C-alpha cells in the first residue's frame, strides 16, 4: 500500500497510504520444458510460490524455479512458500505446471523499483507547561483519554515480557520517546521477502508512518513528548514497506513468519497488501497471493500471535463489495467488479482483528471503511474535517512520534489500529496466559458499545461521505463490538 493517499489502508493512514503490487493473470498452457526461444524477456518481477510445508516439496519447487532460469530469494519451509524472481514474462505460466507447485502469483504489476512517500505534519512546540505527571504533548492526546489510557497508566504501563511487532516502514530507534522500548535484537527488515537484521536495514528511510504508529503503541512515559497506550512494552520493528511505499506479499509473508518465530504477542498491520485492494480467487496471481499471506498469518497465530489490521480509508462497506477502482495501485488502476469473495489482506483473514476509525466525538471518521461482520472493534484514528477536539492544538488528527526526534500529526485507520494493538499489549501484560483467541474475546468484551448513528450518516451534509450502518448496538458495521477500553484491559480482577 503506497503511503501517500486518502484511500485504502495502504498505510491505512489518510494521506498516508501504502500499496503493493501484484500482477495480472497470465494464460495457462505452456509446458515447463518450453524451449528458451519461447521465453519472453521483460522487467524483473517477484513471485510467491505455494507448495506443501515440508523440506522435500520446497526443495522440489526450488529446483523447478532454477530450471526455468528463475532465482530463489527466500524459502519458508514452515508454511510452504517460496519467494522467487524472474525476467521471463511466462514464468508463472510455466511454473504452475511443475510438480509440487500448488499456485504461483506475481506479487506486483510492474518491475521492481521505488518512488516517494508522504510525510506527517510536524507539530509545534507546546506553548504551556505540562500538567503534573503528564508528558509535554499529552494535553493534545485526546485519543488516549478517549480510550481510557490515562486511567490505565495509573494501574499498569504494560509488561517488558510483551513484545509488539510493528509491521510497517521501520521505527526510528534513536527517538527520545522510543529508544528505551525498541528491541533491536528482535527487529528486522523484510524488504524483498528476506529477513535482514542489520540495524540500518530496519530503520525508516522515506516514511514517517512506522515511527508514528510505534509511538501510539508504546511511546515511553518519560516526561518527554507524548505517551503511548502501553508505554512499558517492547517494540520490534519489522520493516515490510519499501522506499516506494509498497508492501508486497513476500514482505508480509516474511513479517508474519518472523513474528511467529520470535515470540511476539501481537502485531500491528496498518496497511493492505499491494498491489490489489481486494484479492479475488478467480485470478491466479491474486489467489496465490492470498494463499501465501493466509499461510503466513495462520503460522503466526499458531505460534501465539494476535494480528491487528486496519479496515482502510475509502469509506467502503467491506461487507457489500461491488467494485474496485484502485487496483493495481503500482501501475494504472482500473475499475473491476468484485464480490465478498475478494479479500483485503491481511484485514479479512480468519483470526485477524479488523479496526475502523472514529474521531474525537466518537463517531465514525468520514474516511473509515466499515462492514458488518468484518470490523471487530473501533479506535481513535482522527477526523480533522468534522470532529475537532477541545485541545490546545485544536487538531482532530493523531499526534505521535516521527523520525528525527520530532512529533507529528496523521489520521487514518492506520492510526486507529495501533491504539487497538496497544490495548491488546496491555491485555497480554495483564493476562499473560491468554491465547490469541482469548485476547480477542477480552478485547471485544471490554469494548464500549457504540450504536449506529440515528438517521443518515452524511458528514458535512454534501453527500460525499455517506455510509449505512448495519447491526446492533454491540455488534455493527461501523464500530464492531465497540470502542476499545485501555482501562479495563489492566483490571485483572474483571
Short mmCIF file of C-alpha atoms in Angstrom, two decimals:
data_model
loop_
_atom_site.label_atom_id
_atom_site.label_comp_id
_atom_site.label_asym_id
_atom_site.label_seq_id
_atom_site.Cartn_x
_atom_site.Cartn_y
_atom_site.Cartn_z
CA UNK A 1 0.00 0.00 0.00
CA UNK A 2 1.54 3.16 -1.08
CA UNK A 3 1.96 5.82 1.54
CA UNK A 4 0.51 8.99 0.09
CA UNK A 5 -3.23 8.88 -0.46
CA UNK A 6 -6.54 9.22 1.28
CA UNK A 7 -7.73 5.89 0.19
CA UNK A 8 -7.30 2.33 1.18
CA UNK A 9 -5.12 1.30 4.05
CA UNK A 10 -2.06 1.40 2.03
CA UNK A 11 -0.62 2.51 5.05
CA UNK A 12 -4.09 2.85 6.28
CA UNK A 13 -3.35 6.42 7.11
CA UNK A 14 -5.39 9.07 5.39
CA UNK A 15 -2.97 10.95 3.25
CA UNK A 16 -0.51 8.20 4.08
CA UNK A 17 -1.44 5.03 2.30
CA UNK A 18 0.70 2.07 1.31
CA UNK A 19 0.44 -0.05 -1.71
CA UNK A 20 1.91 -3.24 -3.04
CA UNK A 21 1.96 -4.68 -6.43
CA UNK A 22 0.51 -7.85 -7.80
CA UNK A 23 0.28 -8.96 -11.37
CA UNK A 24 -2.34 -9.72 -13.93
CA UNK A 25 -3.07 -13.36 -14.54
CA UNK A 26 -1.24 -14.97 -17.46
CA UNK A 27 -2.89 -17.53 -19.71
CA UNK A 28 -2.11 -21.13 -18.85
CA UNK A 29 -0.87 -23.81 -21.21
CA UNK A 30 2.88 -23.52 -21.70
CA UNK A 31 4.90 -26.58 -20.64
CA UNK A 32 7.69 -26.29 -18.09
CA UNK A 33 10.16 -27.65 -20.61
CA UNK A 34 9.34 -24.97 -23.18
CA UNK A 35 12.35 -24.04 -25.31
CA UNK A 36 14.32 -20.91 -24.50
CA UNK A 37 13.12 -19.28 -27.71
CA UNK A 38 9.59 -19.34 -26.29
CA UNK A 39 10.67 -17.26 -23.32
CA UNK A 40 9.92 -13.54 -23.46
CA UNK A 41 12.23 -11.26 -21.53
CA UNK A 42 10.60 -8.49 -19.51
CA UNK A 43 11.26 -6.50 -16.35
CA UNK A 44 12.49 -8.30 -13.24
CA UNK A 45 9.39 -9.46 -11.36
CA UNK A 46 8.82 -11.05 -7.98
CA UNK A 47 6.60 -14.11 -7.39
CA UNK A 48 5.15 -16.04 -4.47
CA UNK A 49 5.04 -19.80 -4.99
CA UNK A 50 2.92 -22.07 -2.80
CA UNK A 51 3.63 -25.74 -2.09
CA UNK A 52 3.43 -28.24 0.79
CA UNK A 53 5.09 -27.19 4.04
CA UNK A 54 7.92 -29.70 4.06
CA UNK A 55 11.57 -29.74 3.04
CA UNK A 56 11.20 -32.18 0.16
CA UNK A 57 8.41 -30.32 -1.60
CA UNK A 58 10.05 -26.92 -1.10
CA UNK A 59 13.32 -28.26 -2.47
CA UNK A 60 11.48 -29.68 -5.46
CA UNK A 61 9.92 -26.30 -6.20
CA UNK A 62 13.28 -24.56 -5.81
CA UNK A 63 14.73 -26.85 -8.49
CA UNK A 64 11.81 -26.10 -10.80
CA UNK A 65 12.38 -22.36 -10.34
CA UNK A 66 16.07 -22.72 -11.14
CA UNK A 67 15.24 -24.89 -14.14
CA UNK A 68 13.20 -22.06 -15.59
CA UNK A 69 16.03 -19.60 -15.11
CA UNK A 70 14.46 -18.00 -12.06
CA UNK A 71 16.11 -17.08 -8.76
CA UNK A 72 15.03 -18.22 -5.30
CA UNK A 73 15.06 -15.22 -2.96
CA UNK A 74 13.83 -16.98 0.17
CA UNK A 75 12.08 -20.22 1.11
CA UNK A 76 9.75 -20.57 4.07
CA UNK A 77 9.54 -24.31 4.64
CA UNK A 78 7.43 -23.71 7.77
CA UNK A 79 4.49 -22.69 5.61
CA UNK A 80 5.42 -23.92 2.13
CA UNK A 81 6.02 -20.55 0.47
CA UNK A 82 8.94 -19.70 -1.83
CA UNK A 83 9.77 -16.17 -2.98
CA UNK A 84 11.25 -16.10 -6.47
CA UNK A 85 12.26 -13.65 -9.20
CA UNK A 86 12.39 -13.87 -12.95
CA UNK A 87 12.51 -11.72 -16.07
CA UNK A 88 10.56 -14.30 -18.09
CA UNK A 89 7.06 -12.95 -18.71
CA UNK A 90 5.78 -16.55 -18.91
CA UNK A 91 7.50 -17.63 -15.72
CA UNK A 92 4.32 -18.06 -13.68
CA UNK A 93 2.51 -19.82 -16.51
CA UNK A 94 5.30 -22.37 -16.85
CA UNK A 95 5.94 -22.87 -13.14
CA UNK A 96 2.27 -23.64 -12.48
CA UNK A 97 2.80 -26.85 -14.46
CA UNK A 98 5.74 -28.04 -12.34
CA UNK A 99 5.31 -30.91 -9.90
CA UNK A 100 4.67 -29.89 -6.29
CA UNK A 101 3.55 -26.37 -7.18
CA UNK A 102 0.11 -25.52 -5.79
CA UNK A 103 -0.08 -21.93 -7.04
CA UNK A 104 2.12 -19.13 -8.37
CA UNK A 105 1.42 -15.41 -8.41
CA UNK A 106 3.29 -12.31 -9.47
CA UNK A 107 3.44 -10.01 -6.48
CA UNK A 108 3.36 -6.79 -8.49
CA UNK A 109 2.30 -5.50 -11.88
CA UNK A 110 5.47 -3.59 -12.70
CA UNK A 111 9.18 -4.20 -12.47
CA UNK A 112 10.96 -3.74 -9.16
CA UNK A 113 11.51 -0.02 -8.48
CA UNK A 114 10.84 2.70 -5.89
CA UNK A 115 9.20 6.11 -5.56
CA UNK A 116 8.48 8.77 -2.93
CA UNK A 117 6.27 8.59 0.15
CA UNK A 118 4.29 11.11 2.18
CA UNK A 119 5.21 12.71 5.47
CA UNK A 120 3.42 13.70 8.66
CA UNK A 121 2.69 17.32 9.52
CA UNK A 122 5.20 18.35 12.20
CA UNK A 123 3.69 19.52 15.49
CA UNK A 124 4.60 22.88 17.01
CA UNK A 125 6.34 23.01 20.38
CA UNK A 126 3.93 23.03 23.36
CA UNK A 127 3.15 26.57 24.46
CA UNK A 128 2.25 25.70 28.05
CA UNK A 129 3.92 23.61 30.71
CA UNK A 130 2.65 20.06 31.09
CA UNK A 131 0.34 19.24 33.97
CA UNK A 132 1.95 17.36 36.89
CA UNK A 133 2.60 13.76 35.92
CA UNK A 134 1.95 14.37 32.21
CA UNK A 135 4.31 14.40 29.24
CA UNK A 136 4.62 17.76 27.37
CA UNK A 137 2.29 16.95 24.45
CA UNK A 138 -0.13 14.83 26.46
CA UNK A 139 -2.77 17.57 26.66
CA UNK A 140 -3.20 17.24 22.88
CA UNK A 141 -3.66 13.48 23.03
CA UNK A 142 -7.44 13.41 23.07
CA UNK A 143 -7.19 9.91 21.66
CA UNK A 144 -5.59 8.46 24.79
CA UNK A 145 -8.27 9.93 27.03
CA UNK A 146 -10.98 8.65 24.69
CA UNK A 147 -9.95 5.02 25.30
CA UNK A 148 -9.04 5.48 28.99
CA UNK A 149 -5.30 5.05 28.53
CA UNK A 150 -4.58 7.84 31.04
CA UNK A 151 -6.56 5.94 33.67
CA UNK A 152 -4.96 2.63 32.71
CA UNK A 153 -1.50 4.07 33.32
CA UNK A 154 -2.33 4.64 36.98
CA UNK A 155 -2.60 0.86 37.28
CA UNK A 156 -0.16 -0.52 34.70
CA UNK A 157 2.12 0.64 31.90
CA UNK A 158 2.43 -2.86 30.42
CA UNK A 159 4.96 -5.65 30.83
CA UNK A 160 8.50 -5.91 29.48
CA UNK A 161 7.66 -9.55 28.73
CA UNK A 162 5.33 -8.43 25.94
CA UNK A 163 6.80 -7.70 22.51
CA UNK A 164 4.76 -5.90 19.86
CA UNK A 165 5.75 -6.33 16.24
CA UNK A 166 5.24 -3.19 14.17
CA UNK A 167 4.98 -4.38 10.55
CA UNK A 168 5.50 -1.07 8.81
CA UNK A 169 8.14 1.27 7.35
CA UNK A 170 10.61 0.92 10.21
CA UNK A 171 10.99 2.64 13.59
CA UNK A 172 13.39 5.44 14.49
CA UNK A 173 15.16 3.61 17.30
CA UNK A 174 17.01 6.79 18.33
CA UNK A 175 13.86 8.80 19.07
CA UNK A 176 13.78 10.08 22.66
CA UNK A 177 10.32 8.60 23.21
CA UNK A 178 11.04 5.21 21.62
CA UNK A 179 14.71 4.35 22.19
CA UNK A 180 14.13 2.66 25.56
CA UNK A 181 11.42 0.39 24.15
CA UNK A 182 12.69 -0.65 20.72
CA UNK A 183 14.23 -4.13 20.90
CA UNK A 184 16.95 -4.25 18.25
CA UNK A 185 17.52 -7.96 18.84
CA UNK A 186 14.01 -8.75 17.54
CA UNK A 187 13.84 -6.15 14.77
CA UNK A 188 14.30 -6.94 11.09
CA UNK A 189 13.84 -5.76 7.54
CA UNK A 190 11.65 -7.98 5.37
CA UNK A 191 12.07 -5.97 2.18
CA UNK A 192 12.12 -8.30 -0.85
CA UNK A 193 10.73 -11.09 1.32
CA UNK A 194 14.01 -11.98 3.02
CA UNK A 195 14.93 -11.20 6.67
CA UNK A 196 17.82 -8.80 7.22
CA UNK A 197 18.72 -7.97 10.83
CA UNK A 198 21.24 -5.25 10.04
CA UNK A 199 20.33 -2.20 12.16
CA UNK A 200 20.25 0.19 9.21
CA UNK A 201 18.03 -2.14 7.22
CA UNK A 202 15.03 -1.74 9.54
CA UNK A 203 15.40 1.98 10.16
CA UNK A 204 12.93 4.29 8.36
CA UNK A 205 14.16 5.86 5.14
CA UNK A 206 11.41 7.65 3.24
CA UNK A 207 8.38 7.33 5.53
CA UNK A 208 7.26 8.64 8.95
CA UNK A 209 4.47 6.07 9.12
CA UNK A 210 6.06 3.25 11.12
CA UNK A 211 7.57 5.58 13.72
CA UNK A 212 4.20 7.34 14.14
CA UNK A 213 2.42 4.01 14.61
CA UNK A 214 5.07 2.84 17.11
CA UNK A 215 4.65 5.94 19.25
CA UNK A 216 0.91 5.41 19.59
CA UNK A 217 1.52 1.84 20.73
CA UNK A 218 4.43 2.31 23.09
CA UNK A 219 5.99 5.77 23.42
CA UNK A 220 7.59 5.87 26.86
CA UNK A 221 6.07 7.74 29.80
CA UNK A 222 9.30 9.60 30.48
CA UNK A 223 8.45 13.27 30.75
CA UNK A 224 9.19 13.82 27.07
CA UNK A 225 6.86 14.34 24.11
CA UNK A 226 3.84 12.03 24.15
CA UNK A 227 2.86 8.78 25.83
CA UNK A 228 1.70 5.57 24.14
CA UNK A 229 -1.11 3.20 25.08
CA UNK A 230 1.33 0.64 26.53
CA UNK A 231 4.47 2.67 27.39
CA UNK A 232 6.41 -0.14 29.03
CA UNK A 233 6.13 -2.94 26.47
CA UNK A 234 8.84 -3.78 23.95
CA UNK A 235 8.58 -2.75 20.31
CA UNK A 236 10.11 -4.70 17.43
CA UNK A 237 10.47 -3.00 14.05
CA UNK A 238 9.55 -5.33 11.20
CA UNK A 239 10.12 -3.30 8.06
CA UNK A 240 7.80 -4.53 5.35
CA UNK A 241 7.28 -1.26 3.46
CA UNK A 242 9.78 -0.45 0.74
CA UNK A 243 11.02 3.01 -0.20
CA UNK A 244 8.22 3.34 -2.74
CA UNK A 245 5.62 2.90 -0.01
CA UNK A 246 4.57 -0.59 -1.12
CA UNK A 247 4.14 -3.68 0.99
CA UNK A 248 4.41 -6.60 -1.38
CA UNK A 249 3.08 -10.07 -0.47
CA UNK A 250 6.55 -11.52 0.05
CA UNK A 251 7.34 -8.79 2.59
CA UNK A 252 4.17 -9.56 4.53
CA UNK A 253 4.91 -13.29 4.46
CA UNK A 254 8.38 -12.66 5.86
CA UNK A 255 6.97 -10.36 8.56
CA UNK A 256 4.34 -12.77 9.86
CA UNK A 257 6.74 -15.71 9.89
CA UNK A 258 9.29 -13.58 11.77
CA UNK A 259 6.64 -12.60 14.32
CA UNK A 260 5.69 -16.22 14.90
CA UNK A 261 9.27 -17.37 15.27
CA UNK A 262 10.30 -14.61 17.68
CA UNK A 263 7.63 -14.80 20.34
CA UNK A 264 5.65 -11.65 19.60
CA UNK A 265 2.31 -11.40 21.38
CA UNK A 266 0.72 -9.02 18.90
CA UNK A 267 1.48 -7.36 15.56
CA UNK A 268 0.26 -4.07 14.14
CA UNK A 269 -0.63 -4.03 10.43
CA UNK A 270 -1.64 -0.55 9.26
CA UNK A 271 -1.69 -1.39 5.56
CA UNK A 272 -3.17 -3.63 2.93
CA UNK A 273 -1.01 -5.92 0.85
CA UNK A 274 -0.35 -4.40 -2.55
CA UNK A 275 -1.00 -4.12 -5.39
CA UNK A 276 -4.59 -5.32 -5.13
CA UNK A 277 -7.04 -3.68 -2.74
CA UNK A 278 -9.01 -6.91 -2.95
CA UNK A 279 -7.56 -10.28 -3.96
CA UNK A 280 -10.00 -12.48 -5.88
CA UNK A 281 -9.84 -16.28 -6.02
CA UNK A 282 -10.77 -16.24 -9.69
CA UNK A 283 -7.45 -14.58 -10.61
CA UNK A 284 -4.45 -16.94 -10.49
CA UNK A 285 -1.99 -14.33 -9.28
CA UNK A 286 -4.30 -12.95 -6.62
CA UNK A 287 -5.27 -16.44 -5.47
CA UNK A 288 -1.60 -17.31 -4.98
CA UNK A 289 -1.00 -14.08 -3.06
CA UNK A 290 -3.96 -14.86 -0.80
CA UNK A 291 -2.72 -18.39 -0.18
CA UNK A 292 0.77 -17.24 0.76
CA UNK A 293 -0.30 -14.47 3.11
CA UNK A 294 -3.02 -16.64 4.66
CA UNK A 295 -0.50 -19.38 5.45
CA UNK A 296 1.91 -16.89 7.00
CA UNK A 297 -0.79 -15.32 9.17
CA UNK A 298 -2.04 -18.74 10.27
CA UNK A 299 1.53 -19.75 11.17
CA UNK A 300 1.92 -16.70 13.39
CA UNK A 301 -1.41 -17.41 15.08
CA UNK A 302 -0.38 -20.99 15.86
CA UNK A 303 2.72 -19.53 17.48
CA UNK A 304 0.60 -17.36 19.77
CA UNK A 305 0.47 -14.06 17.84
CA UNK A 306 -2.65 -11.92 17.58
CA UNK A 307 -2.62 -9.75 14.46
CA UNK A 308 -4.38 -6.38 14.33
CA UNK A 309 -5.13 -4.74 10.95
CA UNK A 310 -6.65 -1.56 9.57
CA UNK A 311 -10.01 -1.55 7.77
CA UNK A 312 -8.95 1.08 5.23
CA UNK A 313 -9.65 4.69 4.34
CA UNK A 314 -12.01 4.54 1.35
CA UNK A 315 -15.35 4.65 3.20
CA UNK A 316 -16.13 1.27 1.62
CA UNK A 317 -18.66 -1.20 3.03
CA UNK A 318 -16.44 -4.28 3.20
CA UNK A 319 -19.49 -6.47 3.81
CA UNK A 320 -21.02 -5.48 0.47
CA UNK A 321 -18.22 -5.09 -2.05
CA UNK A 322 -19.18 -4.31 -5.64
CA UNK A 323 -16.30 -2.53 -7.39
CA UNK A 324 -12.58 -1.90 -7.00
CA UNK A 325 -11.33 1.27 -8.68
CA UNK A 326 -7.91 1.44 -7.01
CA UNK A 327 -6.12 -1.66 -8.30
CA UNK A 328 -3.49 -2.39 -9.28
CA UNK A 329 -2.03 0.52 -7.34
CA UNK A 330 1.56 0.08 -8.52
CA UNK A 331 0.73 0.78 -12.17
CA UNK A 332 -2.50 2.18 -13.64
CA UNK A 333 -5.61 1.40 -11.55
CA UNK A 334 -8.75 0.38 -13.37
CA UNK A 335 -12.34 -0.36 -12.46
CA UNK A 336 -13.30 -4.00 -11.97
CA UNK A 337 -16.25 -5.77 -10.34
CA UNK A 338 -15.54 -7.54 -7.04
CA UNK A 339 -17.53 -9.65 -4.62
CA UNK A 340 -17.19 -10.54 -0.95
CA UNK A 341 -15.01 -13.47 -2.05
CA UNK A 342 -12.34 -10.88 -2.92
CA UNK A 343 -10.41 -10.17 0.27
CA UNK A 344 -8.40 -7.28 1.66
CA UNK A 345 -5.17 -8.73 3.07
CA UNK A 346 -4.49 -9.23 5.91
CA UNK A 347 -7.60 -7.48 7.27
CA UNK A 348 -10.17 -10.05 6.16
CA UNK A 349 -8.23 -13.20 7.00
CA UNK A 350 -9.53 -15.50 9.77
CA UNK A 351 -8.46 -14.53 13.29
CA UNK A 352 -7.29 -11.03 12.34
CA UNK A 353 -8.77 -8.15 14.37
CA UNK A 354 -10.07 -5.51 11.90
CA UNK A 355 -10.19 -1.90 13.08
CA UNK A 356 -12.31 1.06 11.95
CA UNK A 357 -11.63 4.67 12.96
CA UNK A 358 -13.52 7.29 14.95
CA UNK A 359 -12.84 10.97 15.53
CA UNK A 360 -12.70 12.96 18.75
CA UNK A 361 -16.51 12.87 19.11
CA UNK A 362 -16.55 9.08 18.98
CA UNK A 363 -18.31 8.97 15.59
CA UNK A 364 -17.02 7.08 12.55
CA UNK A 365 -14.34 9.08 10.77
CA UNK A 366 -15.60 10.25 7.38
CA UNK A 367 -13.00 8.18 5.50
CA UNK A 368 -13.09 4.95 7.51
CA UNK A 369 -14.15 1.79 5.75
CA UNK A 370 -16.58 -0.41 7.64
CA UNK A 371 -18.67 -3.58 7.36
CA UNK A 372 -20.93 -5.78 9.46
CA UNK A 373 -19.07 -8.98 10.28
CA UNK A 374 -15.76 -7.51 9.10
CA UNK A 375 -14.94 -4.77 11.63
CA UNK A 376 -14.06 -6.22 15.03
CA UNK A 377 -13.63 -3.04 17.08
CA UNK A 378 -13.06 0.69 16.61
CA UNK A 379 -10.50 3.16 17.95
CA UNK A 380 -9.46 6.79 17.51
CA UNK A 381 -7.95 7.41 14.08
CA UNK A 382 -8.76 11.10 13.80
CA UNK A 383 -11.06 13.28 11.71
CA UNK A 384 -9.70 16.75 11.03
CA UNK A 385 -12.67 17.77 8.88
CA UNK A 386 -15.73 17.16 11.01
CA UNK A 387 -14.60 16.31 14.56
CA UNK A 388 -12.38 18.93 16.20
CA UNK A 389 -11.30 18.31 19.80
CA UNK A 390 -11.18 20.88 22.58
CA UNK A 391 -7.42 20.57 22.97
CA UNK A 392 -4.74 23.29 22.93
CA UNK A 393 -3.83 22.45 19.32
CA UNK A 394 -7.45 22.04 18.13
CA UNK A 395 -6.25 19.29 15.79
CA UNK A 396 -8.51 16.32 15.13
CA UNK A 397 -5.72 14.06 13.94
CA UNK A 398 -3.49 11.75 15.98
CA UNK A 399 -0.30 13.20 17.44
CA UNK A 400 2.63 10.81 17.72
CA UNK A 401 6.36 10.34 17.19
CA UNK A 402 8.05 10.83 13.81
CA UNK A 403 11.69 10.34 12.78
CA UNK A 404 14.34 12.83 13.82
CA UNK A 405 13.16 13.21 17.39
CA UNK A 406 10.05 15.09 16.28
CA UNK A 407 6.29 14.76 16.71
CA UNK A 408 3.63 14.99 14.05
CA UNK A 409 0.01 14.51 13.02
CA UNK A 410 -1.57 11.81 10.88
CA UNK A 411 -5.06 10.40 10.56
CA UNK A 412 -6.47 7.17 9.22
CA UNK A 413 -7.38 3.64 10.19
CA UNK A 414 -3.58 3.28 10.24
CA UNK A 415 -3.68 5.45 13.36
CA UNK A 416 -6.70 3.67 14.87
CA UNK A 417 -5.07 0.26 14.59
CA UNK A 418 -2.08 0.94 16.93
CA UNK A 419 -4.50 2.07 19.65
CA UNK A 420 -6.05 -1.39 19.50
CA UNK A 421 -2.62 -3.02 19.34
CA UNK A 422 -1.61 -1.09 22.46
CA UNK A 423 -4.73 -2.22 24.31
CA UNK A 424 -4.00 -5.83 23.32
CA UNK A 425 -0.45 -5.37 24.63
CA UNK A 426 -1.92 -4.26 27.97
CA UNK A 427 -4.27 -7.25 27.95
CA UNK A 428 -1.35 -9.59 27.23
CA UNK A 429 0.51 -7.99 30.12
CA UNK A 430 -2.44 -8.45 32.46
CA UNK A 431 -3.32 -11.95 31.24
CA UNK A 432 0.00 -13.50 30.08
CA UNK A 433 -1.61 -16.92 29.69
CA UNK A 434 -4.18 -15.73 27.13
CA UNK A 435 -4.14 -17.17 23.60
CA UNK A 436 -4.85 -15.03 20.52
CA UNK A 437 -8.50 -16.11 20.57
CA UNK A 438 -8.77 -15.36 24.29
CA UNK A 439 -7.17 -11.94 23.83
CA UNK A 440 -9.70 -11.18 21.10
CA UNK A 441 -12.52 -12.23 23.41
CA UNK A 442 -11.21 -9.99 26.20
CA UNK A 443 -10.77 -7.11 23.74
CA UNK A 444 -14.32 -7.30 22.42
CA UNK A 445 -15.90 -7.99 25.82
CA UNK A 446 -14.22 -4.93 27.34
CA UNK A 447 -15.08 -2.65 24.41
CA UNK A 448 -17.62 0.11 25.00
CA UNK A 449 -20.64 -0.43 22.74
CA UNK A 450 -21.30 2.30 20.19
CA UNK A 451 -24.69 2.23 18.43
CA UNK A 452 -25.23 3.04 14.77
CA UNK A 453 -25.87 6.74 14.15
CA UNK A 454 -29.51 7.81 14.09
CA UNK A 455 -30.63 8.71 10.62
CA UNK A 456 -28.33 9.04 7.62
CA UNK A 457 -24.57 9.14 8.12
CA UNK A 458 -23.62 12.12 5.98
CA UNK A 459 -20.75 14.13 7.48
CA UNK A 460 -20.60 17.63 6.04
CA UNK A 461 -24.07 17.22 4.53
CA UNK A 462 -22.84 17.24 0.93
CA UNK A 463 -23.22 13.51 0.31
CA UNK A 464 -19.51 12.90 -0.30
CA UNK A 465 -19.06 10.51 2.62
CA UNK A 466 -22.44 8.84 3.12
CA UNK A 467 -22.48 5.36 4.64
CA UNK A 468 -25.01 2.91 6.01
CA UNK A 469 -24.50 1.28 9.38
CA UNK A 470 -25.97 -2.19 9.90
CA UNK A 471 -26.29 -4.20 13.10
CA UNK A 472 -26.95 -3.96 16.83
CA UNK A 473 -25.54 -1.61 19.44
CA UNK A 474 -22.80 -4.03 20.45
CA UNK A 475 -22.16 -5.52 17.01
CA UNK A 476 -22.44 -3.30 13.96
CA UNK A 477 -20.66 -2.42 10.76
CA UNK A 478 -19.28 0.96 11.86
CA UNK A 479 -17.86 0.03 15.24
CA UNK A 480 -17.89 -3.76 15.60
CA UNK A 481 -18.07 -4.66 19.28
CA UNK A 482 -17.34 -1.05 20.18
CA UNK A 483 -14.61 1.38 21.22
CA UNK A 484 -11.61 -0.34 22.83
CA UNK A 485 -11.03 0.31 26.53
CA UNK A 486 -7.48 0.50 27.89
CA UNK A 487 -8.56 0.99 31.49
CA UNK A 488 -10.47 -2.27 31.59
CA UNK A 489 -7.53 -4.05 29.94
CA UNK A 490 -5.36 -3.60 33.01
CA UNK A 491 -8.01 -4.57 35.57
CA UNK A 492 -7.05 -8.18 36.22
CA UNK A 493 -9.98 -8.67 38.57
CA UNK A 494 -12.55 -8.33 35.81
#
